[in-house]
């Protein structure tokens, strides 16, 4: 099993935006169901979004309307566009192919003024 590789995290102010990327060789974004998860310090990991091969998406209530999942098939890369970030979005973010238990290292997002 090869871990996915998340990138794009960083420190942003409330209301700011960030785009996370997820690359890997153990999934095909155009064929697999892909998911995003996050885990804040001292908190349980939570699912936040899913993208199906046909393009359908679903989001947890706390990010709906602010976050958007997309993909680039040629680059085999999954994205998470994060807008209007809030302090409560501070967490480590992970991508994962549905059905997989092989987590990557994630990428840290910190929202603070």
PDB file of N, CA and C in Angstrom, residues 74-113:
ATOM      1  N   UNK A  74      -5.944  14.286 -15.519  1.00  0.00           N
ATOM      2  CA  UNK A  74      -4.642  14.176 -16.175  1.00  0.00           C
ATOM      3  C   UNK A  74      -3.503  14.116 -15.164  1.00  0.00           C
ATOM      4  N   UNK A  75      -3.643  14.850 -14.084  1.00  0.00           N
ATOM      5  CA  UNK A  75      -2.628  14.860 -13.032  1.00  0.00           C
ATOM      6  C   UNK A  75      -2.895  13.823 -11.956  1.00  0.00           C
ATOM      7  N   UNK A  76      -4.051  13.150 -12.053  1.00  0.00           N
ATOM      8  CA  UNK A  76      -4.470  12.201 -11.028  1.00  0.00           C
ATOM      9  C   UNK A  76      -4.347  12.827  -9.641  1.00  0.00           C
ATOM     10  N   UNK A  77      -4.924  14.000  -9.516  1.00  0.00           N
ATOM     11  CA  UNK A  77      -4.826  14.764  -8.280  1.00  0.00           C
ATOM     12  C   UNK A  77      -6.217  15.175  -7.804  1.00  0.00           C
ATOM     13  N   UNK A  78      -6.440  15.032  -6.527  1.00  0.00           N
ATOM     14  CA  UNK A  78      -7.676  15.447  -5.878  1.00  0.00           C
ATOM     15  C   UNK A  78      -7.431  16.777  -5.178  1.00  0.00           C
ATOM     16  N   UNK A  79      -8.425  17.650  -5.193  1.00  0.00           N
ATOM     17  CA  UNK A  79      -8.293  18.966  -4.573  1.00  0.00           C
ATOM     18  C   UNK A  79      -9.401  19.226  -3.568  1.00  0.00           C
ATOM     19  N   UNK A  80      -9.102  20.105  -2.631  1.00  0.00           N
ATOM     20  CA  UNK A  80     -10.111  20.622  -1.719  1.00  0.00           C
ATOM     21  C   UNK A  80      -9.927  22.128  -1.647  1.00  0.00           C
ATOM     22  N   UNK A  81     -10.834  22.855  -2.285  1.00  0.00           N
ATOM     23  CA  UNK A  81     -10.815  24.308  -2.228  1.00  0.00           C
ATOM     24  C   UNK A  81     -11.554  24.736  -0.970  1.00  0.00           C
ATOM     25  N   UNK A  82     -10.882  25.493  -0.121  1.00  0.00           N
ATOM     26  CA  UNK A  82     -11.421  25.905   1.159  1.00  0.00           C
ATOM     27  C   UNK A  82     -11.539  27.423   1.179  1.00  0.00           C
ATOM     28  N   UNK A  83     -12.760  27.923   1.247  1.00  0.00           N
ATOM     29  CA  UNK A  83     -13.015  29.357   1.269  1.00  0.00           C
ATOM     30  C   UNK A  83     -13.664  29.767   2.579  1.00  0.00           C
ATOM     31  N   UNK A  84     -13.573  31.061   2.878  1.00  0.00           N
ATOM     32  CA  UNK A  84     -14.157  31.606   4.101  1.00  0.00           C
ATOM     33  C   UNK A  84     -13.776  30.764   5.313  1.00  0.00           C
ATOM     34  N   UNK A  85     -12.503  30.542   5.454  1.00  0.00           N
ATOM     35  CA  UNK A  85     -12.017  29.680   6.528  1.00  0.00           C
ATOM     36  C   UNK A  85     -12.285  30.276   7.900  1.00  0.00           C
ATOM     37  N   UNK A  86     -12.591  29.407   8.837  1.00  0.00           N
ATOM     38  CA  UNK A  86     -12.894  29.782  10.202  1.00  0.00           C
ATOM     39  C   UNK A  86     -11.904  29.121  11.156  1.00  0.00           C
ATOM     40  N   UNK A  87     -11.717  29.697  12.341  1.00  0.00           N
ATOM     41  CA  UNK A  87     -10.796  29.076  13.300  1.00  0.00           C
ATOM     42  C   UNK A  87     -11.126  27.615  13.582  1.00  0.00           C
ATOM     43  N   UNK A  88     -12.392  27.267  13.583  1.00  0.00           N
ATOM     44  CA  UNK A  88     -12.780  25.890  13.838  1.00  0.00           C
ATOM     45  C   UNK A  88     -12.414  24.932  12.708  1.00  0.00           C
ATOM     46  N   UNK A  89     -11.945  25.472  11.574  1.00  0.00           N
ATOM     47  CA  UNK A  89     -11.446  24.629  10.492  1.00  0.00           C
ATOM     48  C   UNK A  89     -10.010  24.176  10.744  1.00  0.00           C
ATOM     49  N   UNK A  90      -9.383  24.722  11.769  1.00  0.00           N
ATOM     50  CA  UNK A  90      -8.015  24.339  12.094  1.00  0.00           C
ATOM     51  C   UNK A  90      -7.950  22.847  12.380  1.00  0.00           C
ATOM     52  N   UNK A  91      -7.140  22.144  11.606  1.00  0.00           N
ATOM     53  CA  UNK A  91      -7.050  20.688  11.713  1.00  0.00           C
ATOM     54  C   UNK A  91      -6.004  20.184  10.738  1.00  0.00           C
ATOM     55  N   UNK A  92      -5.678  18.913  10.883  1.00  0.00           N
ATOM     56  CA  UNK A  92      -4.857  18.264   9.888  1.00  0.00           C
ATOM     57  C   UNK A  92      -5.806  17.596   8.896  1.00  0.00           C
ATOM     58  N   UNK A  93      -5.581  17.814   7.615  1.00  0.00           N
ATOM     59  CA  UNK A  93      -6.483  17.344   6.578  1.00  0.00           C
ATOM     60  C   UNK A  93      -5.884  16.166   5.822  1.00  0.00           C
ATOM     61  N   UNK A  94      -6.727  15.169   5.567  1.00  0.00           N
ATOM     62  CA  UNK A  94      -6.309  13.940   4.917  1.00  0.00           C
ATOM     63  C   UNK A  94      -7.231  13.604   3.755  1.00  0.00           C
ATOM     64  N   UNK A  95      -6.681  13.002   2.714  1.00  0.00           N
ATOM     65  CA  UNK A  95      -7.497  12.428   1.652  1.00  0.00           C
ATOM     66  C   UNK A  95      -7.399  10.912   1.749  1.00  0.00           C
ATOM     67  N   UNK A  96      -8.409  10.231   1.226  1.00  0.00           N
ATOM     68  CA  UNK A  96      -8.439   8.781   1.321  1.00  0.00           C
ATOM     69  C   UNK A  96      -9.375   8.204   0.281  1.00  0.00           C
ATOM     70  N   UNK A  97      -8.928   7.171  -0.393  1.00  0.00           N
ATOM     71  CA  UNK A  97      -9.801   6.437  -1.301  1.00  0.00           C
ATOM     72  C   UNK A  97     -10.814   5.674  -0.473  1.00  0.00           C
ATOM     73  N   UNK A  98     -12.068   5.700  -0.883  1.00  0.00           N
ATOM     74  CA  UNK A  98     -13.101   4.977  -0.161  1.00  0.00           C
ATOM     75  C   UNK A  98     -12.741   3.503  -0.081  1.00  0.00           C
ATOM     76  N   UNK A  99     -12.867   2.931   1.108  1.00  0.00           N
ATOM     77  CA  UNK A  99     -12.538   1.533   1.315  1.00  0.00           C
ATOM     78  C   UNK A  99     -11.104   1.298   1.742  1.00  0.00           C
ATOM     79  N   UNK A 100     -10.280   2.310   1.668  1.00  0.00           N
ATOM     80  CA  UNK A 100      -8.881   2.196   2.057  1.00  0.00           C
ATOM     81  C   UNK A 100      -8.696   2.568   3.519  1.00  0.00           C
ATOM     82  N   UNK A 101      -7.669   1.996   4.133  1.00  0.00           N
ATOM     83  CA  UNK A 101      -7.288   2.365   5.490  1.00  0.00           C
ATOM     84  C   UNK A 101      -5.843   2.851   5.524  1.00  0.00           C
ATOM     85  N   UNK A 102      -5.292   3.144   4.368  1.00  0.00           N
ATOM     86  CA  UNK A 102      -3.918   3.610   4.263  1.00  0.00           C
ATOM     87  C   UNK A 102      -3.901   5.136   4.255  1.00  0.00           C
ATOM     88  N   UNK A 103      -3.693   5.708   5.432  1.00  0.00           N
ATOM     89  CA  UNK A 103      -3.689   7.154   5.587  1.00  0.00           C
ATOM     90  C   UNK A 103      -2.329   7.749   5.253  1.00  0.00           C
ATOM     91  N   UNK A 104      -2.355   8.951   4.707  1.00  0.00           N
ATOM     92  CA  UNK A 104      -1.124   9.688   4.495  1.00  0.00           C
ATOM     93  C   UNK A 104      -0.775  10.490   5.729  1.00  0.00           C
ATOM     94  N   UNK A 105       0.200  11.375   5.608  1.00  0.00           N
ATOM     95  CA  UNK A 105       0.607  12.208   6.733  1.00  0.00           C
ATOM     96  C   UNK A 105      -0.308  13.405   6.938  1.00  0.00           C
ATOM     97  N   UNK A 106      -1.113  13.713   5.938  1.00  0.00           N
ATOM     98  CA  UNK A 106      -2.000  14.847   6.022  1.00  0.00           C
ATOM     99  C   UNK A 106      -1.254  16.158   5.829  1.00  0.00           C
ATOM    100  N   UNK A 107      -2.004  17.245   5.817  1.00  0.00           N
ATOM    101  CA  UNK A 107      -1.413  18.567   5.725  1.00  0.00           C
ATOM    102  C   UNK A 107      -2.132  19.483   6.709  1.00  0.00           C
ATOM    103  N   UNK A 108      -1.359  20.251   7.460  1.00  0.00           N
ATOM    104  CA  UNK A 108      -1.909  21.065   8.532  1.00  0.00           C
ATOM    105  C   UNK A 108      -2.484  22.373   8.010  1.00  0.00           C
ATOM    106  N   UNK A 109      -3.692  22.674   8.440  1.00  0.00           N
ATOM    107  CA  UNK A 109      -4.337  23.951   8.155  1.00  0.00           C
ATOM    108  C   UNK A 109      -4.598  24.647   9.484  1.00  0.00           C
ATOM    109  N   UNK A 110      -4.071  25.840   9.632  1.00  0.00           N
ATOM    110  CA  UNK A 110      -4.280  26.619  10.846  1.00  0.00           C
ATOM    111  C   UNK A 110      -4.911  27.943  10.470  1.00  0.00           C
ATOM    112  N   UNK A 111      -6.068  28.219  11.043  1.00  0.00           N
ATOM    113  CA  UNK A 111      -6.798  29.456  10.771  1.00  0.00           C
ATOM    114  C   UNK A 111      -6.769  30.300  12.036  1.00  0.00           C
ATOM    115  N   UNK A 112      -6.048  31.398  11.978  1.00  0.00           N
ATOM    116  CA  UNK A 112      -5.867  32.235  13.154  1.00  0.00           C
ATOM    117  C   UNK A 112      -5.539  33.655  12.753  1.00  0.00           C
ATOM    118  N   UNK A 113      -5.979  34.600  13.575  1.00  0.00           N
ATOM    119  CA  UNK A 113      -5.662  35.996  13.367  1.00  0.00           C
ATOM    120  C   UNK A 113      -4.554  36.453  14.303  1.00  0.00           C
TER     121      UNK A 113
END
